[in-house]
Amino acid sequence: MSQTDRTREHLIETYRKKAKRYDFTSRLYPVPGYPQRAQRLRTVQALGLRPGASVIDMACGTGLNFPLLEKVVGPDGRIVGVDLTDAMLAQAQDRIETNGWSNISLVQADAAGFDFPAGVDAILSTYALSQVPECAAVIAHGAAALSGGGRWAVLDLKVPDKTPGWLAQLGTATVRPFASIDQWMMRRPWAAIRAAMQEELADFSWTELFFGTAFLAAGTRAPGTSGVQPRGSGHQ
Ligand SMILES: C[S@@+](CC[C@H](N)C(=O)[O-])C[C@H]1O[C@@H](n2cnc3c(N)ncnc32)[C@H](O)[C@@H]1O
């Protein structure tokens, strides 16, 4: 088993344990009082969705974004939630049934291997993509599948630029219990996400949130360029 596979297995195991309590514990994420809901709302707004739009929530977890997405796309819209962890999707399914939403489907898949349906209006990923080593390729594949004028938005945590190493390590220790914090910090996934979004999309924007502890990256697929590139032609 490769190191990547081992990390993935560990990640799935971790989220299986967290799934049932995730909706509660995520309110304390990354620290109690963190403006997570406001950040989610801002991310959904960045998609510029209209009623009837189609949207993919990549690494959707238990579906905490679904109520915000439902509000804008309405019953004629279409939402696809994708996640690697079965137990997180089971919680998402409960949320769908409890709310009686009939326009959301769930797919268990690794973001790195997911075949984005062509012509989707928007893609978002919240607090998840920095955990995916192939995040740049995921952005490229998603961008290629967007309809012309479609939007991609990524919200995630980052280490603030001017934080001393020891402090960053202490802070991230609380939010990255599933993998090597050193690895995550050294990998600087937010930089890879930023570069990929900038390269793949027009109208790119990068907004640092809450003292640089999170970012919202967004961009548009240039109109008239819809179509799907062959897989594997993007970043790794
Ligand atoms: C911190 S949770 C965030 C969930 C949700 N997006 C939210 O905002 O609450 C991270 C999620 O990413 C999923 N995940 C991690 N790596 C993944 C991958 N390679 N492909 C798909 N999902 C992945 C996990 O299973 C977990 O549900």
Tab-separated table of N, CA and C in Angstrom, residues 44-184:
chain	number	residue	atom	x	y	z
A	44	VAL	N	-21.094	30.260	-0.679
A	44	VAL	CA	-22.272	29.983	-1.525
A	44	VAL	C	-22.617	31.241	-2.342
A	45	GLN	N	-22.512	32.399	-1.707
A	45	GLN	CA	-22.800	33.642	-2.440
A	45	GLN	C	-21.817	33.829	-3.598
A	46	ALA	N	-20.569	33.401	-3.383
A	46	ALA	CA	-19.533	33.565	-4.419
A	46	ALA	C	-19.844	32.737	-5.669
A	47	LEU	N	-20.738	31.760	-5.534
A	47	LEU	CA	-21.085	30.919	-6.687
A	47	LEU	C	-22.088	31.604	-7.616
A	48	GLY	N	-22.737	32.651	-7.120
A	48	GLY	CA	-23.711	33.382	-7.946
A	48	GLY	C	-24.807	32.479	-8.496
A	49	LEU	N	-25.289	31.567	-7.671
A	49	LEU	CA	-26.291	30.584	-8.132
A	49	LEU	C	-27.657	31.210	-8.359
A	50	ARG	N	-28.377	30.663	-9.318
A	50	ARG	CA	-29.760	31.082	-9.582
A	50	ARG	C	-30.681	29.886	-9.393
A	51	PRO	N	-31.975	30.149	-9.205
A	51	PRO	CA	-32.912	29.020	-9.099
A	51	PRO	C	-32.786	28.098	-10.314
A	52	GLY	N	-32.767	26.822	-10.056
A	52	GLY	CA	-32.681	25.847	-11.145
A	52	GLY	C	-31.253	25.436	-11.484
A	53	ALA	N	-30.264	26.036	-10.829
A	53	ALA	CA	-28.859	25.734	-11.165
A	53	ALA	C	-28.446	24.352	-10.662
A	54	SER	N	-27.387	23.821	-11.279
A	54	SER	CA	-26.815	22.546	-10.827
A	54	SER	C	-25.488	22.829	-10.124
A	55	VAL	N	-25.259	22.127	-9.011
A	55	VAL	CA	-24.048	22.405	-8.223
A	55	VAL	C	-23.497	21.127	-7.611
A	56	ILE	N	-22.179	21.038	-7.582
A	56	ILE	CA	-21.521	19.894	-6.941
A	56	ILE	C	-20.853	20.378	-5.665
A	57	ASP	N	-21.147	19.691	-4.561
A	57	ASP	CA	-20.487	19.991	-3.290
A	57	ASP	C	-19.428	18.904	-3.092
A	58	MET	N	-18.177	19.247	-3.417
A	58	MET	CA	-17.093	18.264	-3.380
A	58	MET	C	-16.602	18.071	-1.940
A	59	ALA	N	-16.529	16.809	-1.493
A	59	ALA	CA	-16.184	16.474	-0.104
A	59	ALA	C	-17.212	17.126	0.826
A	60	CYS	N	-18.472	16.805	0.554
A	60	CYS	CA	-19.615	17.471	1.209
A	60	CYS	C	-19.787	17.101	2.668
A	61	GLY	N	-19.141	16.022	3.117
A	61	GLY	CA	-19.304	15.599	4.507
A	61	GLY	C	-20.760	15.266	4.804
A	62	THR	N	-21.264	15.797	5.911
A	62	THR	CA	-22.635	15.503	6.333
A	62	THR	C	-23.656	16.421	5.670
A	63	GLY	N	-23.191	17.282	4.773
A	63	GLY	CA	-24.115	18.133	4.019
A	63	GLY	C	-24.473	19.445	4.698
A	64	LEU	N	-23.541	19.985	5.458
A	64	LEU	CA	-23.828	21.247	6.151
A	64	LEU	C	-24.079	22.408	5.180
A	65	ASN	N	-23.596	22.289	3.944
A	65	ASN	CA	-23.865	23.365	2.964
A	65	ASN	C	-25.233	23.211	2.294
A	66	PHE	N	-25.838	22.044	2.417
A	66	PHE	CA	-27.059	21.782	1.638
A	66	PHE	C	-28.184	22.803	1.894
A	67	PRO	N	-28.458	23.162	3.172
A	67	PRO	CA	-29.561	24.124	3.370
A	67	PRO	C	-29.296	25.451	2.660
A	68	LEU	N	-28.035	25.888	2.675
A	68	LEU	CA	-27.695	27.167	2.026
A	68	LEU	C	-27.835	27.050	0.511
A	69	LEU	N	-27.438	25.895	-0.020
A	69	LEU	CA	-27.531	25.685	-1.472
A	69	LEU	C	-28.990	25.552	-1.899
A	70	GLU	N	-29.760	24.788	-1.108
A	70	GLU	CA	-31.188	24.595	-1.433
A	70	GLU	C	-31.915	25.935	-1.517
A	71	LYS	N	-31.543	26.818	-0.606
A	71	LYS	CA	-32.217	28.118	-0.538
A	71	LYS	C	-32.055	28.884	-1.858
A	72	VAL	N	-30.893	28.747	-2.499
A	72	VAL	CA	-30.688	29.513	-3.731
A	72	VAL	C	-31.068	28.757	-5.008
A	73	VAL	N	-30.828	27.455	-5.054
A	73	VAL	CA	-31.172	26.755	-6.310
A	73	VAL	C	-32.642	26.334	-6.356
A	74	GLY	N	-33.254	26.192	-5.169
A	74	GLY	CA	-34.681	25.854	-5.122
A	74	GLY	C	-34.965	24.443	-5.601
A	75	PRO	N	-36.248	24.069	-5.629
A	75	PRO	CA	-36.616	22.675	-5.958
A	75	PRO	C	-36.281	22.287	-7.397
A	76	ASP	N	-36.123	23.270	-8.284
A	76	ASP	CA	-35.775	22.933	-9.675
A	76	ASP	C	-34.268	22.795	-9.886
A	77	GLY	N	-33.505	23.109	-8.856
A	77	GLY	CA	-32.056	22.975	-8.956
A	77	GLY	C	-31.636	21.539	-8.714
A	78	ARG	N	-30.337	21.312	-8.834
A	78	ARG	CA	-29.822	19.948	-8.690
A	78	ARG	C	-28.521	20.040	-7.896
A	79	ILE	N	-28.410	19.253	-6.838
A	79	ILE	CA	-27.197	19.272	-6.004
A	79	ILE	C	-26.632	17.857	-5.953
A	80	VAL	N	-25.331	17.734	-6.182
A	80	VAL	CA	-24.667	16.433	-6.038
A	80	VAL	C	-23.610	16.585	-4.947
A	81	GLY	N	-23.726	15.781	-3.908
A	81	GLY	CA	-22.727	15.778	-2.842
A	81	GLY	C	-21.791	14.599	-3.050
A	82	VAL	N	-20.492	14.882	-3.036
A	82	VAL	CA	-19.493	13.826	-3.256
A	82	VAL	C	-18.618	13.734	-2.009
A	83	ASP	N	-18.368	12.525	-1.534
A	83	ASP	CA	-17.454	12.367	-0.395
A	83	ASP	C	-16.852	10.969	-0.405
A	84	LEU	N	-15.680	10.897	0.217
A	84	LEU	CA	-14.939	9.645	0.287
A	84	LEU	C	-15.465	8.728	1.392
A	85	THR	N	-16.021	9.311	2.446
A	85	THR	CA	-16.328	8.538	3.653
A	85	THR	C	-17.801	8.146	3.722
A	86	ASP	N	-18.044	6.829	3.721
A	86	ASP	CA	-19.420	6.326	3.755
A	86	ASP	C	-20.222	6.862	4.938
A	87	ALA	N	-19.592	6.910	6.108
A	87	ALA	CA	-20.331	7.316	7.312
A	87	ALA	C	-20.727	8.795	7.254
A	88	MET	N	-19.918	9.621	6.634
A	88	MET	CA	-20.281	11.041	6.488
A	88	MET	C	-21.468	11.149	5.525
A	89	LEU	N	-21.434	10.349	4.463
A	89	LEU	CA	-22.546	10.369	3.500
A	89	LEU	C	-23.836	9.837	4.128
A	90	ALA	N	-23.706	8.899	5.051
A	90	ALA	CA	-24.911	8.381	5.725
A	90	ALA	C	-25.588	9.512	6.506
A	91	GLN	N	-24.786	10.343	7.138
A	91	GLN	CA	-25.350	11.504	7.861
A	91	GLN	C	-25.972	12.496	6.877
A	92	ALA	N	-25.306	12.660	5.732
A	92	ALA	CA	-25.853	13.572	4.707
A	92	ALA	C	-27.205	13.052	4.214
A	93	GLN	N	-27.291	11.725	4.054
A	93	GLN	CA	-28.558	11.107	3.597
A	93	GLN	C	-29.671	11.346	4.624
A	94	ASP	N	-29.331	11.235	5.900
A	94	ASP	CA	-30.318	11.514	6.969
A	94	ASP	C	-30.820	12.952	6.850
A	95	ARG	N	-29.889	13.874	6.589
A	95	ARG	CA	-30.275	15.292	6.480
A	95	ARG	C	-31.235	15.488	5.296
A	96	ILE	N	-30.927	14.802	4.194
A	96	ILE	CA	-31.764	14.921	2.988
A	96	ILE	C	-33.175	14.419	3.283
A	97	GLU	N	-33.239	13.242	3.950
A	97	GLU	CA	-34.557	12.651	4.229
A	97	GLU	C	-35.334	13.487	5.240
A	98	THR	N	-34.644	13.960	6.263
A	98	THR	CA	-35.308	14.780	7.286
A	98	THR	C	-35.922	16.030	6.661
A	99	ASN	N	-35.215	16.606	5.688
A	99	ASN	CA	-35.700	17.848	5.070
A	99	ASN	C	-36.586	17.620	3.855
A	100	GLY	N	-36.709	16.363	3.438
A	100	GLY	CA	-37.551	16.026	2.294
A	100	GLY	C	-37.045	16.613	0.986
A	101	TRP	N	-35.713	16.749	0.854
A	101	TRP	CA	-35.165	17.276	-0.402
A	101	TRP	C	-35.112	16.139	-1.430
A	102	SER	N	-35.678	16.378	-2.597
A	102	SER	CA	-35.670	15.307	-3.603
A	102	SER	C	-34.693	15.621	-4.741
A	103	ASN	N	-33.977	16.722	-4.637
A	103	ASN	CA	-33.090	17.122	-5.744
A	103	ASN	C	-31.614	17.040	-5.368
A	104	ILE	N	-31.311	16.234	-4.337
A	104	ILE	CA	-29.900	16.052	-3.951
A	104	ILE	C	-29.534	14.587	-4.110
A	105	SER	N	-28.446	14.315	-4.798
A	105	SER	CA	-27.956	12.938	-4.838
A	105	SER	C	-26.545	12.902	-4.267
A	106	LEU	N	-26.196	11.744	-3.752
A	106	LEU	CA	-24.885	11.579	-3.105
A	106	LEU	C	-24.060	10.547	-3.853
A	107	VAL	N	-22.765	10.812	-3.943
A	107	VAL	CA	-21.858	9.882	-4.616
A	107	VAL	C	-20.676	9.630	-3.692
A	108	GLN	N	-20.392	8.355	-3.429
A	108	GLN	CA	-19.192	8.053	-2.655
A	108	GLN	C	-18.028	7.908	-3.631
A	109	ALA	N	-17.092	8.828	-3.543
A	109	ALA	CA	-15.953	8.805	-4.471
A	109	ALA	C	-14.806	9.609	-3.894
A	110	ASP	N	-13.629	9.277	-4.364
A	110	ASP	CA	-12.444	10.072	-4.052
A	110	ASP	C	-12.443	11.267	-5.000
A	111	ALA	N	-12.265	12.449	-4.446
A	111	ALA	CA	-12.242	13.662	-5.276
A	111	ALA	C	-11.244	13.520	-6.418
A	112	ALA	N	-10.136	12.835	-6.127
A	112	ALA	CA	-9.061	12.723	-7.116
A	112	ALA	C	-9.486	11.904	-8.331
A	113	GLY	N	-10.469	11.014	-8.153
A	113	GLY	CA	-10.862	10.161	-9.273
A	113	GLY	C	-12.264	10.458	-9.773
A	114	PHE	N	-12.869	11.504	-9.252
A	114	PHE	CA	-14.279	11.768	-9.577
A	114	PHE	C	-14.420	12.331	-10.993
A	115	ASP	N	-15.356	11.752	-11.731
A	115	ASP	CA	-15.649	12.245	-13.084
A	115	ASP	C	-16.734	13.310	-12.983
A	116	PHE	N	-16.353	14.561	-13.026
A	116	PHE	CA	-17.345	15.637	-12.917
A	116	PHE	C	-18.285	15.579	-14.117
A	117	PRO	N	-19.606	15.679	-13.880
A	117	PRO	CA	-20.522	15.698	-15.022
A	117	PRO	C	-20.335	16.991	-15.813
A	118	ALA	N	-20.343	16.870	-17.126
A	118	ALA	CA	-20.094	18.041	-17.974
A	118	ALA	C	-21.240	19.032	-17.879
A	119	GLY	N	-20.895	20.294	-17.922
A	119	GLY	CA	-21.909	21.345	-18.015
A	119	GLY	C	-22.532	21.756	-16.699
A	120	VAL	N	-21.886	21.420	-15.580
A	120	VAL	CA	-22.430	21.804	-14.276
A	120	VAL	C	-22.247	23.325	-14.073
A	121	ASP	N	-23.204	23.935	-13.357
A	121	ASP	CA	-23.169	25.396	-13.204
A	121	ASP	C	-22.182	25.878	-12.142
A	122	ALA	N	-21.953	25.048	-11.127
A	122	ALA	CA	-21.077	25.506	-10.041
A	122	ALA	C	-20.522	24.323	-9.258
A	123	ILE	N	-19.346	24.548	-8.684
A	123	ILE	CA	-18.718	23.544	-7.809
A	123	ILE	C	-18.202	24.291	-6.584
A	124	LEU	N	-18.411	23.698	-5.417
A	124	LEU	CA	-17.787	24.273	-4.222
A	124	LEU	C	-17.172	23.163	-3.384
A	125	SER	N	-16.212	23.546	-2.571
A	125	SER	CA	-15.661	22.615	-1.602
A	125	SER	C	-15.304	23.416	-0.360
A	126	THR	N	-15.788	22.966	0.798
A	126	THR	CA	-15.556	23.736	2.018
A	126	THR	C	-14.819	22.901	3.065
A	127	TYR	N	-13.762	23.450	3.598
A	127	TYR	CA	-12.957	22.844	4.669
A	127	TYR	C	-12.531	21.418	4.338
A	128	ALA	N	-12.207	21.153	3.106
A	128	ALA	CA	-11.900	19.764	2.737
A	128	ALA	C	-10.763	19.630	1.725
A	129	LEU	N	-10.698	20.520	0.756
A	129	LEU	CA	-9.800	20.276	-0.383
A	129	LEU	C	-8.318	20.268	0.025
A	130	SER	N	-7.990	20.952	1.105
A	130	SER	CA	-6.579	20.964	1.530
A	130	SER	C	-6.160	19.609	2.081
A	131	GLN	N	-7.141	18.713	2.283
A	131	GLN	CA	-6.808	17.357	2.744
A	131	GLN	C	-6.542	16.420	1.570
A	132	VAL	N	-6.787	16.918	0.367
A	132	VAL	CA	-6.665	16.061	-0.815
A	132	VAL	C	-5.325	16.368	-1.496
A	133	PRO	N	-4.399	15.418	-1.472
A	133	PRO	CA	-3.072	15.697	-2.048
A	133	PRO	C	-3.152	16.129	-3.513
A	134	GLU	N	-4.151	15.610	-4.246
A	134	GLU	CA	-4.280	15.946	-5.676
A	134	GLU	C	-5.204	17.144	-5.889
A	135	CYS	N	-5.233	18.071	-4.917
A	135	CYS	CA	-6.215	19.175	-4.976
A	135	CYS	C	-6.130	19.977	-6.276
A	136	ALA	N	-4.915	20.173	-6.788
A	136	ALA	CA	-4.787	20.978	-8.015
A	136	ALA	C	-5.435	20.269	-9.201
A	137	ALA	N	-5.268	18.944	-9.260
A	137	ALA	CA	-5.889	18.175	-10.347
A	137	ALA	C	-7.406	18.198	-10.212
A	138	VAL	N	-7.900	18.140	-8.978
A	138	VAL	CA	-9.353	18.186	-8.751
A	138	VAL	C	-9.906	19.520	-9.267
A	139	ILE	N	-9.199	20.589	-8.994
A	139	ILE	CA	-9.647	21.908	-9.467
A	139	ILE	C	-9.655	21.940	-10.999
A	140	ALA	N	-8.614	21.400	-11.593
A	140	ALA	CA	-8.535	21.402	-13.065
A	140	ALA	C	-9.663	20.576	-13.673
A	141	HIS	N	-9.919	19.389	-13.111
A	141	HIS	CA	-10.989	18.533	-13.666
A	141	HIS	C	-12.349	19.204	-13.497
A	142	GLY	N	-12.553	19.813	-12.335
A	142	GLY	CA	-13.820	20.515	-12.096
A	142	GLY	C	-13.988	21.676	-13.058
A	143	ALA	N	-12.928	22.450	-13.227
A	143	ALA	CA	-12.993	23.630	-14.109
A	143	ALA	C	-13.340	23.219	-15.533
A	144	ALA	N	-12.772	22.087	-15.955
A	144	ALA	CA	-13.017	21.619	-17.319
A	144	ALA	C	-14.471	21.196	-17.522
A	145	ALA	N	-15.122	20.787	-16.440
A	145	ALA	CA	-16.504	20.304	-16.558
A	145	ALA	C	-17.538	21.416	-16.430
A	146	LEU	N	-17.134	22.574	-15.932
A	146	LEU	CA	-18.098	23.662	-15.725
A	146	LEU	C	-18.679	24.146	-17.044
A	147	SER	N	-19.924	24.613	-16.971
A	147	SER	CA	-20.500	25.256	-18.160
A	147	SER	C	-19.820	26.621	-18.325
A	148	GLY	N	-19.888	27.185	-19.505
A	148	GLY	CA	-19.314	28.517	-19.716
A	148	GLY	C	-19.966	29.491	-18.741
A	149	GLY	N	-19.151	30.246	-18.000
A	149	GLY	CA	-19.699	31.165	-17.000
A	149	GLY	C	-19.932	30.498	-15.651
A	150	GLY	N	-19.683	29.177	-15.582
A	150	GLY	CA	-19.869	28.441	-14.316
A	150	GLY	C	-18.806	28.845	-13.304
A	151	ARG	N	-19.120	28.651	-12.024
A	151	ARG	CA	-18.239	29.129	-10.949
A	151	ARG	C	-17.696	27.997	-10.091
A	152	TRP	N	-16.451	28.151	-9.644
A	152	TRP	CA	-15.791	27.208	-8.712
A	152	TRP	C	-15.436	28.029	-7.480
A	153	ALA	N	-15.748	27.562	-6.294
A	153	ALA	CA	-15.353	28.277	-5.073
A	153	ALA	C	-14.812	27.295	-4.048
A	154	VAL	N	-13.689	27.648	-3.467
A	154	VAL	CA	-13.057	26.800	-2.446
A	154	VAL	C	-12.885	27.617	-1.166
A	155	LEU	N	-13.391	27.073	-0.074
A	155	LEU	CA	-13.192	27.664	1.258
A	155	LEU	C	-12.385	26.671	2.067
A	156	ASP	N	-11.313	27.138	2.676
A	156	ASP	CA	-10.546	26.212	3.509
A	156	ASP	C	-9.701	26.987	4.510
A	157	LEU	N	-9.124	26.239	5.418
A	157	LEU	CA	-8.243	26.841	6.414
A	157	LEU	C	-6.838	26.990	5.858
A	158	LYS	N	-6.084	27.907	6.419
A	158	LYS	CA	-4.676	28.052	6.058
A	158	LYS	C	-3.927	28.563	7.279
A	159	VAL	N	-2.629	28.548	7.177
A	159	VAL	CA	-1.817	29.140	8.231
A	159	VAL	C	-1.616	30.607	7.870
A	160	PRO	N	-1.908	31.542	8.788
A	160	PRO	CA	-1.690	32.953	8.462
A	160	PRO	C	-0.234	33.207	8.078
A	161	ASP	N	-0.023	34.110	7.131
A	161	ASP	CA	1.315	34.296	6.553
A	161	ASP	C	2.395	34.651	7.579
A	162	LYS	N	2.058	35.480	8.559
A	162	LYS	CA	3.129	35.946	9.451
A	162	LYS	C	3.142	35.236	10.802
A	163	THR	N	2.639	34.023	10.826
A	163	THR	CA	2.596	33.296	12.098
A	163	THR	C	3.927	32.583	12.338
A	164	PRO	N	4.503	32.714	13.546
A	164	PRO	CA	5.719	31.944	13.842
A	164	PRO	C	5.423	30.443	13.741
A	165	GLY	N	6.397	29.691	13.297
A	165	GLY	CA	6.209	28.252	13.067
A	165	GLY	C	5.610	27.522	14.249
A	166	TRP	N	6.113	27.785	15.460
A	166	TRP	CA	5.651	27.031	16.636
A	166	TRP	C	4.182	27.301	16.925
A	167	LEU	N	3.762	28.559	16.675
A	167	LEU	CA	2.375	28.928	16.959
A	167	LEU	C	1.437	28.276	15.934
A	168	ALA	N	1.889	28.298	14.677
A	168	ALA	CA	1.096	27.668	13.619
A	168	ALA	C	0.899	26.187	13.925
A	169	GLN	N	1.975	25.572	14.414
A	169	GLN	CA	1.913	24.138	14.716
A	169	GLN	C	0.922	23.851	15.840
A	170	LEU	N	0.954	24.708	16.841
A	170	LEU	CA	0.041	24.561	17.972
A	170	LEU	C	-1.403	24.719	17.496
A	171	GLY	N	-1.633	25.732	16.677
A	171	GLY	CA	-2.985	26.003	16.181
A	171	GLY	C	-3.501	24.885	15.313
A	172	THR	N	-2.676	24.418	14.404
A	172	THR	CA	-3.161	23.400	13.474
A	172	THR	C	-3.274	22.035	14.139
A	173	ALA	N	-2.579	21.862	15.260
A	173	ALA	CA	-2.674	20.585	15.978
A	173	ALA	C	-4.118	20.295	16.349
A	174	THR	N	-4.892	21.327	16.618
A	174	THR	CA	-6.277	21.118	17.031
A	174	THR	C	-7.173	20.762	15.858
A	175	VAL	N	-6.768	21.137	14.663
A	175	VAL	CA	-7.688	20.942	13.532
A	175	VAL	C	-7.236	19.871	12.554
A	176	ARG	N	-6.058	19.354	12.713
A	176	ARG	CA	-5.563	18.337	11.774
A	176	ARG	C	-5.145	17.073	12.505
A	177	PRO	N	-6.067	16.473	13.250
A	177	PRO	CA	-5.654	15.326	14.045
A	177	PRO	C	-5.456	14.062	13.224
A	178	PHE	N	-5.880	14.090	11.972
A	178	PHE	CA	-5.887	12.855	11.197
A	178	PHE	C	-4.617	12.624	10.406
A	179	ALA	N	-3.785	13.623	10.277
A	179	ALA	CA	-2.598	13.454	9.441
A	179	ALA	C	-1.460	14.244	10.065
A	180	SER	N	-0.323	14.096	9.501
A	180	SER	CA	0.814	14.821	10.026
A	180	SER	C	0.635	16.316	9.792
A	181	ILE	N	0.636	17.045	10.900
A	181	ILE	CA	0.484	18.500	10.806
A	181	ILE	C	1.671	19.100	10.074
A	182	ASP	N	2.837	18.544	10.397
A	182	ASP	CA	4.047	19.042	9.729
A	182	ASP	C	3.908	18.896	8.222
A	183	GLN	N	3.385	17.737	7.839
A	183	GLN	CA	3.217	17.467	6.398
A	183	GLN	C	2.272	18.489	5.760
A	184	TRP	N	1.154	18.729	6.455
A	184	TRP	CA	0.142	19.667	5.939
A	184	TRP	C	0.737	21.063	5.807
